[in-house]
Each structure stands twice: as C-alpha cells, then as structure tokens.
Coordinates of C-alpha atoms and ligand atoms in Angstrom, one line a residue:
M5 CA 74.4 69.7 126.0
T6 CA 74.8 72.2 123.3
A7 CA 77.7 72.9 120.9
K8 CA 79.8 74.8 118.7
I9 CA 81.6 72.7 115.8
T10 CA 83.2 74.8 113.4
V11 CA 83.4 72.5 109.9
I12 CA 85.5 73.0 107.5
P13 CA 85.1 70.8 104.3
G14 CA 88.0 72.0 101.7
D15 CA 89.0 70.5 98.8
G16 CA 88.8 67.1 96.5
I17 CA 86.5 64.5 98.6
G18 CA 86.4 66.6 101.7
P19 CA 82.6 67.7 101.9
E20 CA 81.3 64.1 100.9
I21 CA 82.9 62.8 103.4
T22 CA 82.5 65.7 106.4
R23 CA 78.5 66.0 104.7
E24 CA 78.5 61.8 106.0
A25 CA 80.7 63.2 109.8
V26 CA 78.4 66.2 110.0
L27 CA 74.7 64.0 109.2
T28 CA 76.3 61.5 111.5
L29 CA 76.7 64.1 114.7
Q30 CA 73.1 64.9 114.5
A31 CA 71.7 61.6 114.3
A32 CA 73.6 61.1 117.9
A33 CA 72.3 64.2 119.2
E34 CA 69.1 62.8 118.4
R35 CA 69.5 60.2 119.5
F36 CA 71.4 61.3 122.6
G37 CA 68.9 64.6 123.2
H38 CA 72.1 67.5 122.8
T39 CA 72.5 70.4 120.4
F40 CA 75.3 70.7 118.3
A41 CA 74.8 73.8 116.1
F42 CA 77.8 73.5 112.7
T43 CA 78.7 76.3 110.9
E44 CA 81.0 76.1 108.4
A45 CA 84.5 78.1 107.0
L46 CA 86.8 78.3 104.1
M47 CA 90.2 76.9 104.4
G48 CA 92.7 75.1 101.2
G49 CA 92.3 75.9 97.8
I50 CA 88.2 76.7 98.0
A51 CA 89.6 79.8 99.9
I52 CA 92.2 80.8 98.0
D53 CA 89.7 80.3 94.6
Q54 CA 87.4 82.8 96.6
T55 CA 89.5 84.9 98.8
G56 CA 93.1 85.0 97.8
V57 CA 94.7 82.8 101.1
P58 CA 94.8 79.4 102.6
L59 CA 93.4 80.1 105.5
P60 CA 91.4 83.5 105.8
D61 CA 91.3 85.4 109.2
G62 CA 87.7 84.9 109.1
T63 CA 88.3 80.5 110.0
V64 CA 90.6 81.2 112.4
S65 CA 88.2 83.2 114.9
L66 CA 85.6 81.1 114.0
C67 CA 87.3 78.2 115.4
R68 CA 88.6 80.0 118.5
E69 CA 84.7 80.9 118.8
S70 CA 83.8 76.6 118.3
D71 CA 83.8 74.0 120.8
A72 CA 86.2 71.8 118.4
V73 CA 86.6 71.9 114.6
L74 CA 85.8 69.2 112.1
L75 CA 87.9 69.1 108.8
G76 CA 87.8 67.3 105.6
A77 CA 90.6 67.6 103.7
V78 CA 92.4 70.6 101.2
G79 CA 94.8 70.3 98.2
G80 CA 94.9 68.8 94.7
P81 CA 96.3 69.7 91.6
K82 CA 94.2 72.4 90.3
W83 CA 96.6 74.7 93.0
E84 CA 100.2 72.9 93.0
S85 CA 102.1 75.0 90.8
L86 CA 101.4 78.1 93.5
P87 CA 104.6 79.3 95.8
G88 CA 104.7 76.4 99.9
H89 CA 102.9 79.5 101.5
L90 CA 100.2 80.0 99.4
R91 CA 99.2 76.8 98.8
P92 CA 96.1 74.6 100.3
E93 CA 98.9 72.9 102.4
A94 CA 99.8 76.1 104.0
G95 CA 96.5 76.5 105.7
L96 CA 96.8 72.9 108.0
L97 CA 99.9 74.1 109.3
G98 CA 98.9 77.8 109.8
I99 CA 95.5 76.8 111.8
R100 CA 97.4 74.1 114.4
A101 CA 99.8 77.1 114.7
A102 CA 96.7 79.7 115.1
L103 CA 95.2 77.0 117.5
G104 CA 97.7 75.7 119.5
L105 CA 97.4 72.3 118.7
Y106 CA 100.8 70.6 120.4
A107 CA 99.1 66.8 120.4
N108 CA 98.3 64.3 117.2
L109 CA 96.4 61.8 118.4
R110 CA 96.0 58.9 115.8
P111 CA 94.1 55.4 116.5
A112 CA 94.9 53.1 114.7
V113 CA 92.6 50.0 114.9
L114 CA 92.6 46.9 113.2
H115 CA 88.0 45.4 112.6
K116 CA 87.8 42.4 113.0
A117 CA 85.2 42.6 110.2
L118 CA 88.3 43.6 108.2
R119 CA 90.8 41.4 109.1
D120 CA 91.7 40.6 105.5
A121 CA 92.7 44.9 104.4
C122 CA 95.8 43.9 107.0
P123 CA 99.4 43.2 105.3
L124 CA 99.8 41.0 108.1
R125 CA 99.2 37.9 108.2
S126 CA 97.0 36.6 110.5
E127 CA 98.9 35.0 113.5
L128 CA 100.4 38.3 114.1
A129 CA 97.1 40.4 114.1
G130 CA 94.8 38.0 115.5
D131 CA 91.2 38.9 116.1
G132 CA 92.4 42.5 114.8
F133 CA 94.4 45.2 116.9
D134 CA 93.3 48.5 118.4
L135 CA 96.9 51.0 119.8
M136 CA 96.9 54.8 119.7
I137 CA 99.5 56.9 118.9
V138 CA 100.1 60.6 120.8
R139 CA 102.5 62.7 118.6
E140 CA 103.9 66.0 119.5
L141 CA 103.7 68.5 116.7
T142 CA 105.3 71.5 117.2
G143 CA 108.3 71.4 118.0
G144 CA 111.8 69.3 117.7
I145 CA 113.5 68.8 115.0
Y146 CA 110.9 70.0 112.4
F147 CA 110.9 72.8 114.1
G148 CA 114.5 73.5 114.8
E149 CA 117.2 75.1 113.0
R150 CA 118.4 74.3 110.4
G151 CA 120.8 75.5 106.9
R152 CA 123.6 74.5 105.0
E153 CA 127.2 75.5 105.5
G154 CA 129.3 74.8 101.8
N155 CA 128.9 71.2 100.8
A156 CA 126.7 70.4 104.4
A157 CA 123.4 70.1 105.7
F158 CA 122.0 70.3 109.2
D159 CA 118.6 70.0 110.3
T160 CA 118.6 70.3 114.8
E161 CA 116.3 68.3 117.3
R162 CA 115.0 70.5 120.5
Y163 CA 112.8 70.2 123.4
T164 CA 112.1 71.8 126.6
V165 CA 111.0 70.1 129.9
S166 CA 107.4 71.9 129.5
E167 CA 107.3 70.6 125.7
I168 CA 107.3 67.3 126.7
E169 CA 105.7 67.7 129.9
R170 CA 102.8 68.9 128.2
I171 CA 102.4 65.6 125.9
G172 CA 103.5 63.6 128.0
R173 CA 100.7 64.1 130.0
V174 CA 98.7 63.9 127.0
G175 CA 100.2 59.7 126.7
F176 CA 99.5 59.6 130.4
E177 CA 96.3 60.7 130.1
Q178 CA 94.6 58.7 126.6
A179 CA 96.6 55.2 128.2
R180 CA 93.7 56.1 131.5
L181 CA 90.7 56.6 129.2
R182 CA 91.8 53.0 127.4
R183 CA 93.7 49.8 128.3
G184 CA 96.2 51.8 130.8
K185 CA 99.5 50.9 129.4
L186 CA 101.8 53.8 127.7
C187 CA 104.5 52.8 125.7
S188 CA 107.0 56.2 125.5
V189 CA 109.3 55.6 122.0
D190 CA 112.9 57.9 121.8
K191 CA 116.3 56.9 121.0
A192 CA 117.9 57.4 124.6
N193 CA 120.7 55.2 123.9
V194 CA 121.9 58.5 120.6
L195 CA 119.7 61.5 121.3
E196 CA 120.6 63.5 124.0
T197 CA 116.5 65.4 123.6
S198 CA 115.3 62.0 124.0
R199 CA 117.9 61.1 127.1
L200 CA 115.5 64.5 128.5
W201 CA 113.1 62.8 126.9
R202 CA 113.1 59.8 128.7
E203 CA 114.0 61.5 132.3
V204 CA 110.8 63.6 132.1
M205 CA 108.6 60.7 131.4
H206 CA 110.1 59.1 134.2
R207 CA 109.3 61.9 136.7
L208 CA 106.0 62.0 135.1
R209 CA 105.9 58.9 135.9
G210 CA 105.0 59.5 139.6
D211 CA 101.7 61.2 139.0
Y212 CA 100.6 57.9 137.4
P213 CA 100.9 55.3 139.2
D214 CA 98.0 53.4 137.5
V215 CA 99.4 53.8 134.7
E216 CA 101.4 50.5 132.6
Y217 CA 104.6 52.1 131.8
R218 CA 107.9 51.2 129.4
D219 CA 110.0 52.9 127.5
M220 CA 111.4 51.4 124.2
L221 CA 114.0 52.6 121.7
V222 CA 112.3 53.9 118.5
D223 CA 113.7 51.0 116.2
N224 CA 113.1 48.3 118.0
A225 CA 109.5 50.1 117.7
A226 CA 109.0 49.9 113.9
M227 CA 109.4 46.1 114.4
Q228 CA 107.7 45.6 117.1
L229 CA 104.9 47.3 115.2
V230 CA 104.5 44.8 112.4
R231 CA 105.7 41.8 114.8
D232 CA 103.1 42.4 117.7
P233 CA 101.1 45.2 117.3
R234 CA 98.4 43.9 119.7
Q235 CA 101.2 44.1 122.7
F236 CA 100.6 48.5 122.5
D237 CA 97.8 51.1 124.0
V238 CA 98.9 53.8 124.0
I239 CA 102.8 55.2 122.4
V240 CA 103.5 58.2 122.9
T241 CA 106.5 60.1 121.2
S242 CA 108.3 62.7 119.5
N243 CA 107.2 64.7 116.4
L244 CA 110.1 62.7 114.3
F245 CA 109.1 59.6 115.3
G246 CA 105.7 59.8 115.7
D247 CA 105.1 60.8 111.9
I248 CA 107.0 57.6 110.9
L249 CA 105.0 55.3 113.4
S250 CA 101.6 56.7 112.5
D251 CA 101.9 55.7 109.6
E252 CA 103.5 52.3 110.0
A253 CA 100.4 51.7 112.4
S254 CA 98.2 53.3 109.9
M255 CA 99.1 50.8 107.0
L256 CA 98.0 47.9 109.0
T257 CA 94.6 48.5 109.5
G258 CA 94.0 48.5 105.3
S259 CA 92.8 51.7 104.2
I260 CA 94.0 54.5 104.9
G261 CA 90.1 55.9 104.5
M262 CA 89.8 54.5 108.3
L263 CA 91.6 56.7 109.9
P264 CA 90.7 59.4 112.2
S265 CA 93.5 61.9 114.5
A266 CA 92.7 64.3 116.8
S267 CA 95.2 67.6 117.1
L268 CA 94.5 69.0 120.7
G269 CA 95.8 71.8 122.6
E270 CA 95.5 73.2 126.0
G271 CA 91.7 72.8 127.5
S272 CA 89.3 70.9 125.6
F273 CA 89.0 72.4 122.2
G274 CA 90.4 69.8 119.2
L275 CA 90.3 69.7 115.5
Y276 CA 90.0 66.7 113.6
E277 CA 90.7 65.3 110.6
P278 CA 90.7 61.7 109.0
I279 CA 94.6 61.4 107.9
H280 CA 94.1 61.4 104.3
G281 CA 94.1 63.9 101.9
S282 CA 91.7 64.9 99.3
A283 CA 91.6 62.2 97.1
P284 CA 90.6 64.1 93.6
D285 CA 91.3 61.2 91.4
I286 CA 88.0 59.7 93.0
A287 CA 86.8 63.5 93.8
G288 CA 82.9 64.1 93.4
T289 CA 82.2 60.3 92.4
N290 CA 80.5 58.8 95.4
R291 CA 83.6 56.7 96.0
A292 CA 85.4 58.0 98.7
N293 CA 85.8 56.2 102.2
P294 CA 83.9 58.6 105.1
I295 CA 84.5 56.3 107.9
A296 CA 87.5 58.7 108.6
A297 CA 85.6 61.5 109.0
I298 CA 83.0 59.8 111.0
L299 CA 85.4 57.9 113.5
S300 CA 87.0 61.7 113.9
A301 CA 83.2 62.6 114.5
A302 CA 83.2 60.8 117.1
M303 CA 86.8 61.4 118.4
L304 CA 85.7 64.7 119.0
L305 CA 83.1 63.9 121.2
R306 CA 85.0 61.4 123.3
S307 CA 88.1 64.3 123.7
S308 CA 86.5 67.9 123.2
L309 CA 82.6 67.8 124.4
G310 CA 83.3 65.2 126.9
L311 CA 80.4 62.5 125.6
P312 CA 82.4 59.1 126.4
A313 CA 79.0 56.9 125.6
E314 CA 77.9 59.3 122.1
A315 CA 81.6 58.6 121.0
A316 CA 81.4 54.6 121.9
A317 CA 77.6 54.5 119.6
I318 CA 78.9 55.8 116.5
E319 CA 82.4 53.4 116.9
A320 CA 79.9 50.8 117.3
A321 CA 77.5 51.4 114.7
V322 CA 80.8 52.3 112.5
A323 CA 81.4 47.6 113.1
E324 CA 78.2 47.0 112.5
A325 CA 77.5 48.6 108.9
F326 CA 81.2 46.8 108.8
S327 CA 79.4 43.4 109.7
Q328 CA 76.9 43.9 107.6
G329 CA 78.9 43.0 105.1
L330 CA 78.9 46.8 103.4
R331 CA 82.1 48.0 102.4
T332 CA 83.4 50.9 100.2
G333 CA 85.8 50.6 97.6
D334 CA 88.9 50.6 99.0
I335 CA 88.3 48.1 102.0
M336 CA 86.1 46.0 99.1
G337 CA 86.2 41.9 100.1
E338 CA 85.0 38.7 98.9
G339 CA 81.1 37.7 99.2
C340 CA 80.7 41.4 100.5
R341 CA 78.4 44.4 98.8
L342 CA 80.0 47.8 97.3
A343 CA 77.8 50.5 99.2
G344 CA 78.9 54.7 97.8
T345 CA 79.7 57.9 100.1
A346 CA 77.0 58.7 100.9
E347 CA 75.2 54.8 101.4
M348 CA 77.8 54.2 104.0
G349 CA 77.4 56.5 106.0
G350 CA 73.9 56.3 105.7
A351 CA 74.5 51.9 107.1
V352 CA 76.2 53.6 110.2
R353 CA 73.2 56.3 111.0
D354 CA 71.0 53.5 110.8
A355 CA 72.6 51.3 113.4
L356 CA 73.3 54.4 115.7
Ligands
LIG414 P1 94.7 60.6 99.0 O1 95.8 60.5 101.3 O2 94.5 62.6 98.8 O3 95.3 59.5 98.3 C1 95.8 58.9 98.4 C2 95.2 57.6 98.2 O4 94.1 56.9 98.5 C3 94.4 57.8 96.7 O5 94.7 57.1 95.7 C4 92.7 58.2 97.1 O6 92.1 57.7 95.8 C5 92.8 57.2 97.9 N1 92.0 58.0 99.0 C6 92.7 58.4 99.8 N2 91.6 58.6 100.7 C7 90.5 57.8 99.9 C8 89.0 57.5 101.0 N3 88.5 58.2 102.1 N4 88.4 56.5 101.0 C9 88.8 55.7 99.4 N5 89.6 56.2 99.6 C10 90.9 57.2 99.0 O7 96.6 61.8 99.0 P2 97.6 62.4 97.8 O8 97.4 61.4 96.6 O9 99.1 62.0 98.2 O10 97.2 63.6 97.7 C11 96.5 64.4 96.7 C12 95.5 65.8 97.7 O11 95.4 66.3 99.3 C13 97.1 66.7 97.8 O12 96.7 68.1 96.5 C14 97.8 66.6 98.5 O13 98.7 67.4 99.2 C15 96.7 66.1 100.0 N6 96.9 66.0 101.3 C16 95.9 67.1 102.1 C17 96.0 66.5 103.0 C18 94.8 66.8 105.4 O14 93.9 68.1 104.3 N7 95.8 66.8 105.6 C19 96.7 65.3 103.8 C20 97.5 64.7 103.0 C21 97.4 64.9 101.9

C-alpha cells in the first residue's frame, strides 16, 4: 500500500526519537512492500521560533491531507515564560481539537525482559502484563463550565449520550482487536454523568456479545491496577479518570520512555506520539529511549493503515532487541549493555 504520513519532530529529544521511528517505518515498508511518503511539519517551540505561533495553519492542513501523523514531543525551558496560548503545549491541544481526536489509546505493557523496572512485587506483575486504557479526550470536566463565586470555585462534568457512545464503541472495538475483555470505569454510585455513562455502555454491550464486559468504580480500579494489573485487557473511561489511571498504569511499566499512544477521531486517521515530553535535560545527548516513539509507529500501522502484521513485527523486533540485553539508560538493568538512542533504534531495525 501507499500512505502519506506527516511527521512533527517538535523540540528537545523529539527530533532524535522520531528519526528512529521514521527509519523503523521505512524498514517495515521495505520488508512488507509498502511505500510511505513522509512530510515534516512544524509545531511547538521550533514553530514559535520560525513562525511566531506554536501551531501554524500549514501544519494543520498538512495533517488533514495525510493518513496519519507521527509526533515527537514539544516544549522546553526556552518558551516557558510565554503566555499560555503562545506556549508550545498550546500546539498539542490545538492540533487534537483541529483534527477532532476524541479517543486517546494508551497501552501499558510490561515486557518480560524489563520485569525489574516494574515497582510491583514479582508475584503481582508475574511475567509481565499488557493492558490498554481508552480515555475520552475532548469532553467531561476538562471542558465543562468553570468559574469562581466569591470564596468558591467550580468545574462541571458534562457528557452527552453521543460522546459516551463514540468512545464506548472505541473501547469495544479495541477489545475485539485484543483479548476480548472490556472494563468500563466510572463513579456511578455518586456521579450523574457516570450513571448516564453506565446506561449507555450497557446499551452498547448488546452490539458486542463477543466481548466480555464489566463495570468498575474508579476508586476500585485505581486499587486493582496495583493489586493485579494482569486482570485487565481494555479499560474505557472518561477524560479525568483516564488521565489519572493512565499515568498510574504507565508507572507500572518502569519507564516513561517505553509508552506509546494514539489519538483517534472518526475514520482511520490518527495522531501517534510517545507519552513522554521533550526531556530537555537529555536532549541532543543520544541518551533518549526511542522505544515509545517506535511503538507509536507500530500503533500507527495497526490503527490508521490497517497493517496489523507489520505492527506486530515491529513490536516483536522491540522485544527481540531487549532479549539481546540492549538497554537505554532509563531502563538499564544488571548485566545489560548500555545503548544510545540511535543504537537502540538500529537494533530494533536489525531484528525487524
Ligand atoms: P518529560 O517527559 O519530558 O521528562 C521527564 C523525565 O523523564 C526527564 O528526566 C526525562 O529525561 C525523562 N524522559 C522522558 N522521556 C524520556 C525518554 N524517551 N528516554 C529517557 N528518558 C526520558 O517531562 P517534563 O520534564 O515534565 O517536561 C519537559 C517538557 O516537555 C516541558 O516543556 C513539558 O511541557 C513538555 N511536555 C510535552 C509533552 C508532549 O509533547 N506530549 C508531554 C509532557 C511534557
């Protein structure tokens, strides 16, 4: 197949890690006989320096014309004193809104080879775990009415049936692509929005009889994640709960440099990025872990280009590189060999 991919390297370690991800996509294209056309676009601090704004219009239109977007990371101390709407991070929120990306998928996978990086006792994490959090990204309390009244402040959680339905379906569809289990997380014993959430999810359930479904209250979910992460396959939840639970889950995998994410809207188009930031403290030193970016590229192949075998080949190549004992500094373990960003990426491509 042929596909158009927009690449937004961004700031800090962004260019170093996206380079490895693009080279890996090129290697996959070669191996499987595809043609991917890559076009670079500006966003974040580098866009501020070159154009005066964090998200130039040209970047949005380039993204709209492509099949998928691969993003590095944005931000850094150089732009921290700018007003909010002109800071690099405004580019991130802007692009998600402009492209209608309402579903955020965050897999949290603990590889067997990285068992020592997990803060849980070995009997809790076993040989590793593999779960996916599907977070609603454009509704809920982050977007509701907020304000101050005298000595008080308020934020409002609001969800419509259609907002819940569309994210709920993403949850069920993801479960179908994985081990067929979906856990919907809410706070239906207290919150009205959660009661509506649960009603809608129960209605949707009829359309997915092949998916094993259950509800869980968010306080229990936070506890179950550290008690027994292996019980979960896909978790679907609201913007606020998803924000918190996905950070909790990511910590269980050891390093922030390992975790990819996808943001999806209608159709197959999506934006793929590591969950970490631009890590200015290690930028330009060839020390960044490129695996989160490489695994984001694998998600791009699976979710936007419909190439699951190619995605699985990249994921297997990552596992193979780890099994050879190669590690970047953030996941370094006893008896392993320290690799730089480029060497780690190269080992994945060799395995591919
Ligand atoms: P960060 O994720 O950039 O870094 C946190 C720590 O993790 C640092 O010590 C860093 O060296 C380390 N780290 C991060 N990614 C790594 C990798 N791939 N390999 C090895 N180590 C890695 O978070 P921060 O320091 O809070 O933020 C730095 C900048 O990034 C800020 O300007 C922030 O606003 C921005 N940021 C951007 C995004 C994004 O673009 N999606 C997300 C979060 C933060």
